[in-house]
Tab-separated table of C-alpha atoms in Angstrom:
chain	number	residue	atom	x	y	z
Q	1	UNK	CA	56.070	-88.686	114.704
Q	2	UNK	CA	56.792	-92.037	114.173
Q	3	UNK	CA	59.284	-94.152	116.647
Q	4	UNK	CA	61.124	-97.745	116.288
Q	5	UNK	CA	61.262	-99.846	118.930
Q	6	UNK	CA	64.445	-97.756	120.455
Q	7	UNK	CA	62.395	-95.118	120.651
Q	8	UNK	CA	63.994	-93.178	118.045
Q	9	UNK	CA	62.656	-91.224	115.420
Q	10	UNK	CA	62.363	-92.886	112.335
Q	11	UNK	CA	60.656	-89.965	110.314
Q	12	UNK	CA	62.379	-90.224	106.985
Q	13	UNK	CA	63.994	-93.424	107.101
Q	14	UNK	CA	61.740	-95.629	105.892
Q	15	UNK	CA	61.375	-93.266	102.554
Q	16	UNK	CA	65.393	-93.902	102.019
Q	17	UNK	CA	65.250	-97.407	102.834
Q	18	UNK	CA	62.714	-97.508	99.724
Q	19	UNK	CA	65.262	-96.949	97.151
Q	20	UNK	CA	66.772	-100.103	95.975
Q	21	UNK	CA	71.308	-99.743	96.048
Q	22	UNK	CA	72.624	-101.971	93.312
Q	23	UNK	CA	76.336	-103.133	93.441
Q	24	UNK	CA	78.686	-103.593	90.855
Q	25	UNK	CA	79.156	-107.052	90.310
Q	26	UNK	CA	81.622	-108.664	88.007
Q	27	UNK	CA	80.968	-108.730	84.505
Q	28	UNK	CA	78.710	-105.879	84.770
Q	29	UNK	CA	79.576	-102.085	83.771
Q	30	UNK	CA	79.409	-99.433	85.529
Q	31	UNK	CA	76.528	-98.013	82.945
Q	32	UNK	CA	74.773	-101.151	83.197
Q	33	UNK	CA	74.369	-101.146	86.843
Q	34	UNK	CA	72.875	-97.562	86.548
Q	35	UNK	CA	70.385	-98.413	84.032
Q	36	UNK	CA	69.545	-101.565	86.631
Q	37	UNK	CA	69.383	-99.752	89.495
Q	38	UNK	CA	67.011	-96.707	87.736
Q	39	UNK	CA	64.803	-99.408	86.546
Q	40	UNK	CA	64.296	-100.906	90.131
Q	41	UNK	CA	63.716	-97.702	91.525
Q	42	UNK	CA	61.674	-96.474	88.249
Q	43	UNK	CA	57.673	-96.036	89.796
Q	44	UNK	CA	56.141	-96.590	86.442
Q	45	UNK	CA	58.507	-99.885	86.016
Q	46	UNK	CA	56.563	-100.614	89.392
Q	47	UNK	CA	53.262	-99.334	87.893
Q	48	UNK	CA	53.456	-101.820	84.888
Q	49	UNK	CA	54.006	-105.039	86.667
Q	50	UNK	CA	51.113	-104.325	89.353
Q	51	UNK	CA	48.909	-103.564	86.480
Q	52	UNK	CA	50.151	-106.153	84.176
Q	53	UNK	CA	51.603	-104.104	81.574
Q	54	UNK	CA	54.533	-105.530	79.532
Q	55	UNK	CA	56.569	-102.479	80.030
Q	56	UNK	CA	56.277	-98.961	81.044
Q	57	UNK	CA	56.243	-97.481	78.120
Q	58	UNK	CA	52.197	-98.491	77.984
Q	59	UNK	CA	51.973	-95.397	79.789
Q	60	UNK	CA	54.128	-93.046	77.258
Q	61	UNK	CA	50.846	-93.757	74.840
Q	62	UNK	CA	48.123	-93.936	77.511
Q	63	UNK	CA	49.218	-90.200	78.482
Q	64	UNK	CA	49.664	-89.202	74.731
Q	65	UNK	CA	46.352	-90.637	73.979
Q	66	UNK	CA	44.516	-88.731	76.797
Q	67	UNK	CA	46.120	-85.644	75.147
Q	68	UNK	CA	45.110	-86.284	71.575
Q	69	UNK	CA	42.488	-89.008	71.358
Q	70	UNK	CA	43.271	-90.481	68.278
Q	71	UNK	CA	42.836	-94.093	70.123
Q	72	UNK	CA	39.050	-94.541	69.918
Q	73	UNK	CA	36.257	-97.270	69.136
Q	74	UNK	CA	35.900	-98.660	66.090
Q	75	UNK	CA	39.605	-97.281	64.934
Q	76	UNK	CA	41.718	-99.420	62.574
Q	77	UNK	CA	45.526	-99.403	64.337
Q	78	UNK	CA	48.517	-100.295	63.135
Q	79	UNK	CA	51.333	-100.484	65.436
Q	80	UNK	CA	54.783	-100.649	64.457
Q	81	UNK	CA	57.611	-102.541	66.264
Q	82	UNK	CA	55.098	-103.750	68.906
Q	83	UNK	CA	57.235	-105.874	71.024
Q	84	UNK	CA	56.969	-106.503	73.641
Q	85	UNK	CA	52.960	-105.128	73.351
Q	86	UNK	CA	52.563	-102.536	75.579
Q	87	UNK	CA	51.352	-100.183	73.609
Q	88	UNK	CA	48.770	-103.182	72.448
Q	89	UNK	CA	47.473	-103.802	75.486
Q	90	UNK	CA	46.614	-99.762	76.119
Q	91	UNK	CA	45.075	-99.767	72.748
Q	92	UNK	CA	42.800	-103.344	73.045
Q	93	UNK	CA	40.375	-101.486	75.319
Q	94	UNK	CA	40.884	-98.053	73.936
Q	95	UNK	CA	39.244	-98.955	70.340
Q	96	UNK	CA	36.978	-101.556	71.506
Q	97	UNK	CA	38.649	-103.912	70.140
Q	98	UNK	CA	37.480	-107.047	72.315
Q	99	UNK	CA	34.020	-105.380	71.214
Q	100	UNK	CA	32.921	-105.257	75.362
Q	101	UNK	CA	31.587	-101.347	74.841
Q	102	UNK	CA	28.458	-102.108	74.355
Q	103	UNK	CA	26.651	-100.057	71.312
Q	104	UNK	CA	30.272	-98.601	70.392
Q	105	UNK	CA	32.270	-99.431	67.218
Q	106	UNK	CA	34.522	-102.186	67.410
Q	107	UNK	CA	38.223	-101.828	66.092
Q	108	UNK	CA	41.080	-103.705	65.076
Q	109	UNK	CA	45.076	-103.481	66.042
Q	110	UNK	CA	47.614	-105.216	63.894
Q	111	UNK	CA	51.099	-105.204	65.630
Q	112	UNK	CA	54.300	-106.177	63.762
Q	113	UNK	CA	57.709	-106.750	64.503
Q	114	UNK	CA	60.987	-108.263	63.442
Q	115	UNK	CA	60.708	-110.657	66.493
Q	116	UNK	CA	57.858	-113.034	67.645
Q	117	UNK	CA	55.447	-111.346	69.888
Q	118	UNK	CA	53.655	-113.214	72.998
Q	119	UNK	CA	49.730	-113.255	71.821
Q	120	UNK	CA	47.248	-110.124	73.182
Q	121	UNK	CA	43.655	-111.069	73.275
Q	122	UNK	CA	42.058	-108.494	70.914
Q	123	UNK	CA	45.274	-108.207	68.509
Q	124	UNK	CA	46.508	-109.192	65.767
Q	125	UNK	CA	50.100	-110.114	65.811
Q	126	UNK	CA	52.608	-110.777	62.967
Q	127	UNK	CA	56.370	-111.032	62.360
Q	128	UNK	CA	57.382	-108.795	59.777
Q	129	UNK	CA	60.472	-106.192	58.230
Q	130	UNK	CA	58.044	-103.450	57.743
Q	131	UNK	CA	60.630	-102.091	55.153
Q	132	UNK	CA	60.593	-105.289	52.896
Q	133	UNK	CA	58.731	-104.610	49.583
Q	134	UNK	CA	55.084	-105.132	49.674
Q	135	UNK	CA	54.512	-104.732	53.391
Q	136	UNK	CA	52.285	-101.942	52.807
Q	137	UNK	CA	49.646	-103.677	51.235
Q	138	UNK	CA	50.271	-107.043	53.115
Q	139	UNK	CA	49.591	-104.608	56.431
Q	140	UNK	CA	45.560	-103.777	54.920
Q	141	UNK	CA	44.956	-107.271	53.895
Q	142	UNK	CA	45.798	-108.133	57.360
Q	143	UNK	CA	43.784	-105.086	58.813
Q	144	UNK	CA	40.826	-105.368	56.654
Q	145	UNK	CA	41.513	-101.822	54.643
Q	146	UNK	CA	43.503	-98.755	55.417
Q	147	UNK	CA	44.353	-97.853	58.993
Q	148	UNK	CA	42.977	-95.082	61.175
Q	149	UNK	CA	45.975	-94.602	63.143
Q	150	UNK	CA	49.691	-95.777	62.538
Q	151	UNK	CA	51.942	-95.380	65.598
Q	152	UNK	CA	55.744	-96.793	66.322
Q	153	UNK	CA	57.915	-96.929	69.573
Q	154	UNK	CA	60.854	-98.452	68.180
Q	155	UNK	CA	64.212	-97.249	68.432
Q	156	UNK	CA	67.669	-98.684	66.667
Q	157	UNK	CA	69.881	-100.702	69.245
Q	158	UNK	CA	72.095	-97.895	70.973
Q	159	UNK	CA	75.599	-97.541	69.815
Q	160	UNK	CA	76.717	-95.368	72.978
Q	161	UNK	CA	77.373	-92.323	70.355
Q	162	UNK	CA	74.269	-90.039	70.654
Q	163	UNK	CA	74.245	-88.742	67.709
Q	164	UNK	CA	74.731	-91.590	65.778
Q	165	UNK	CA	71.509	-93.412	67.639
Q	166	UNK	CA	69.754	-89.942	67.296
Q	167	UNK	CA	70.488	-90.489	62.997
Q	168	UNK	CA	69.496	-93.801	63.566
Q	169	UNK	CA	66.097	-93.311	64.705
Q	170	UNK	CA	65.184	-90.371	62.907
Q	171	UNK	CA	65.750	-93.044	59.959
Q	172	UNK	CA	63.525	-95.542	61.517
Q	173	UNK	CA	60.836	-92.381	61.848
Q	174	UNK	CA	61.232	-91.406	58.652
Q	175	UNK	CA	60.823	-95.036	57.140
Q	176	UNK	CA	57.532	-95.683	59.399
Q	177	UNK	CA	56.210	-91.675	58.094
Q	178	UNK	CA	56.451	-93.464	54.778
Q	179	UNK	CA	54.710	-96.646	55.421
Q	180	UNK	CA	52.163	-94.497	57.006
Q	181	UNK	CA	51.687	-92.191	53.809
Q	182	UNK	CA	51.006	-95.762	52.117
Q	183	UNK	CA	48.442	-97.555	54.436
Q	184	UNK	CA	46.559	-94.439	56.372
Q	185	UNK	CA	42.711	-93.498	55.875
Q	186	UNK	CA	42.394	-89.818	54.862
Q	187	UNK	CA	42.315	-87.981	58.103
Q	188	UNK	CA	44.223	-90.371	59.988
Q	189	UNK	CA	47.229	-89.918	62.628
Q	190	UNK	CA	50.485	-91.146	62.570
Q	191	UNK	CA	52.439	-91.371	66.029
Q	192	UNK	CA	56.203	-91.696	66.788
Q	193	UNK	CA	58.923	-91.654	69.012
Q	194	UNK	CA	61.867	-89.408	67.746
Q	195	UNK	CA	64.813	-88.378	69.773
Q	196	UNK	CA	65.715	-84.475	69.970
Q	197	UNK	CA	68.983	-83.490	68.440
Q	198	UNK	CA	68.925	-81.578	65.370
Q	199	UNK	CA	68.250	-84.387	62.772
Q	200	UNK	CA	64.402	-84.305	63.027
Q	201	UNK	CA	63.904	-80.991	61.152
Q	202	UNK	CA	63.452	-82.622	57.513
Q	203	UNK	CA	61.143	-85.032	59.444
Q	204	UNK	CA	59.104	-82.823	61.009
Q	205	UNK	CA	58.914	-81.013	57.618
Q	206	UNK	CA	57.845	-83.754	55.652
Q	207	UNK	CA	54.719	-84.267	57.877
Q	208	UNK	CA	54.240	-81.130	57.868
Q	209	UNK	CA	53.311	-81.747	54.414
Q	210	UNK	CA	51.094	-84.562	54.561
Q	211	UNK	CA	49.144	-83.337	58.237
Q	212	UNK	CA	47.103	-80.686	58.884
Q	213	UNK	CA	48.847	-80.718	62.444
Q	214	UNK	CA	52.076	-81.612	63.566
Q	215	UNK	CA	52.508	-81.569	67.406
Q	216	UNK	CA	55.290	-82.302	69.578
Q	217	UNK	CA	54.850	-84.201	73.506
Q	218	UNK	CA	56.645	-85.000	76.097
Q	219	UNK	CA	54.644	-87.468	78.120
Q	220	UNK	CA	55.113	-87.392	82.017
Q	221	UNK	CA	56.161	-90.981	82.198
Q	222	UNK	CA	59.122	-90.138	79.769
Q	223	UNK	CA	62.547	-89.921	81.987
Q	224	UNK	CA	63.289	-86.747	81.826
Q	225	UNK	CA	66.913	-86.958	81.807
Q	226	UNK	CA	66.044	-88.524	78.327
Q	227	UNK	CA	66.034	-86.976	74.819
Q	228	UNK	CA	62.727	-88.543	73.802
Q	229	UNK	CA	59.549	-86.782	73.083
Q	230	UNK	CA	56.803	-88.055	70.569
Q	231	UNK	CA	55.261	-86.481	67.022
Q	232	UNK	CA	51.326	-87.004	66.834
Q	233	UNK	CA	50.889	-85.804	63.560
Q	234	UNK	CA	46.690	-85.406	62.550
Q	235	UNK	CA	44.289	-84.761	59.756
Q	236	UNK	CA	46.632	-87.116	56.891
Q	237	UNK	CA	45.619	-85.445	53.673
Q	238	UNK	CA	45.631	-88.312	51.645
């Protein structure tokens, strides 16, 4: 049993003392100092800066990658929306990209986004609407050929209606699916973040079609109060 200098029992209170109490200040909503105080109390928002991480959701693919292994040496990678890099800096060491695996394959990851991107050793970064006409073959001139794996995190600015941002992003998902269909190595996997809520049927159809297997996750280091899950979708047939 532990005591304080009073001689008190202080079993338990140093576990409440570690959550972090955020007041309302002025100029700030009410939702907004939620979302501030969740993210000082988050443990993978912890997790990322002690491990130098550029946000937490490096671990969403790190966890979906130990399921599927799609992330491995010598793999061409093409990541969509890649700011601020997390998902980069998971896949650097992943495909061997720096080439420090000895006697393994070394691979290549091209990020892109619609803003600039702080440089990753081991990537490739360029700004770029994935959407404009002729990024497709822009994206294998800058990769060297077609990619192995295409994967996106990115998700449409909220609007506070859920089903408008859940339209929203099964857009964005559908648009990336059809980038992928463009710049994707026969057998290759595309990987996205959708949002549950009724839209993603005629999504998850359409790969369907062009995959040998569709599959559906819900990585541990997704909130779980959120809609979120990710597609991994296999085998491309070409």
């Amino acid at each position: 049993m532990n005591k304080g200098p009073d001689g008190k029992n202080t079993s338990g209170r140093g576990q409440r003392d570690l959550t972090v109490r955020v007041k309302s200040a002025r100029g700030r909503t009410a939702s907004s100092t939620r979302w501030l105080q969740r993210q000082l109390n988050d443990p993978y928002v912890k997790r990322a800066q002690n491990e130098g991480y550029r946000g937490r959701a490096a671990f969403k693919i790190m966890e979906v990658d130990d399921k599927f292994r799609f992330l491995v040496p010598g793999a061409r990678v093409l990541d969509l929306g890649c700011a601020p890099g997390g998902w980069i800096q998971v896949a650097v060491p992943r495909i061997n990209a720096l080439g420090e695996k000895k006697g393994k394959a070394v691979g290549t990851i091209l990020g892109i986004d619609l803003q600039e991107v702080e440089p990753i050793p081991g990537a490739t970064i360029h700004q770029l609407d994935f959407m404009d006409d002729g990024a497709d073959d822009q994206v294998k001139a800058w990769l060297g050929g077609n990619a192995d794996v295409v994967m996106s995190d990115m998700a449409a600015s909220s609007s506070g209606h859920k089903q408008t941002d859940h339209l929203r992003i099964i857009s964005l998902c559908e648009a990336a699916a059809y980038l992928a269909f463009d710049v994707l190595e026969e057998g290759g996997t595309f990987v996205s973040k959708v949002l549950a809520g009724g839209a993603e049927g005629e999504l998850q159809k359409l790969l369907k079609q062009r995959f040998t297997k569709v599959a559906n996750v819900k990585p541990p280091s997704s909130r779980a109060d959120s809609s979120e899950k990710f597609v991994v979708a296999s085998g491309f047939r070409g």
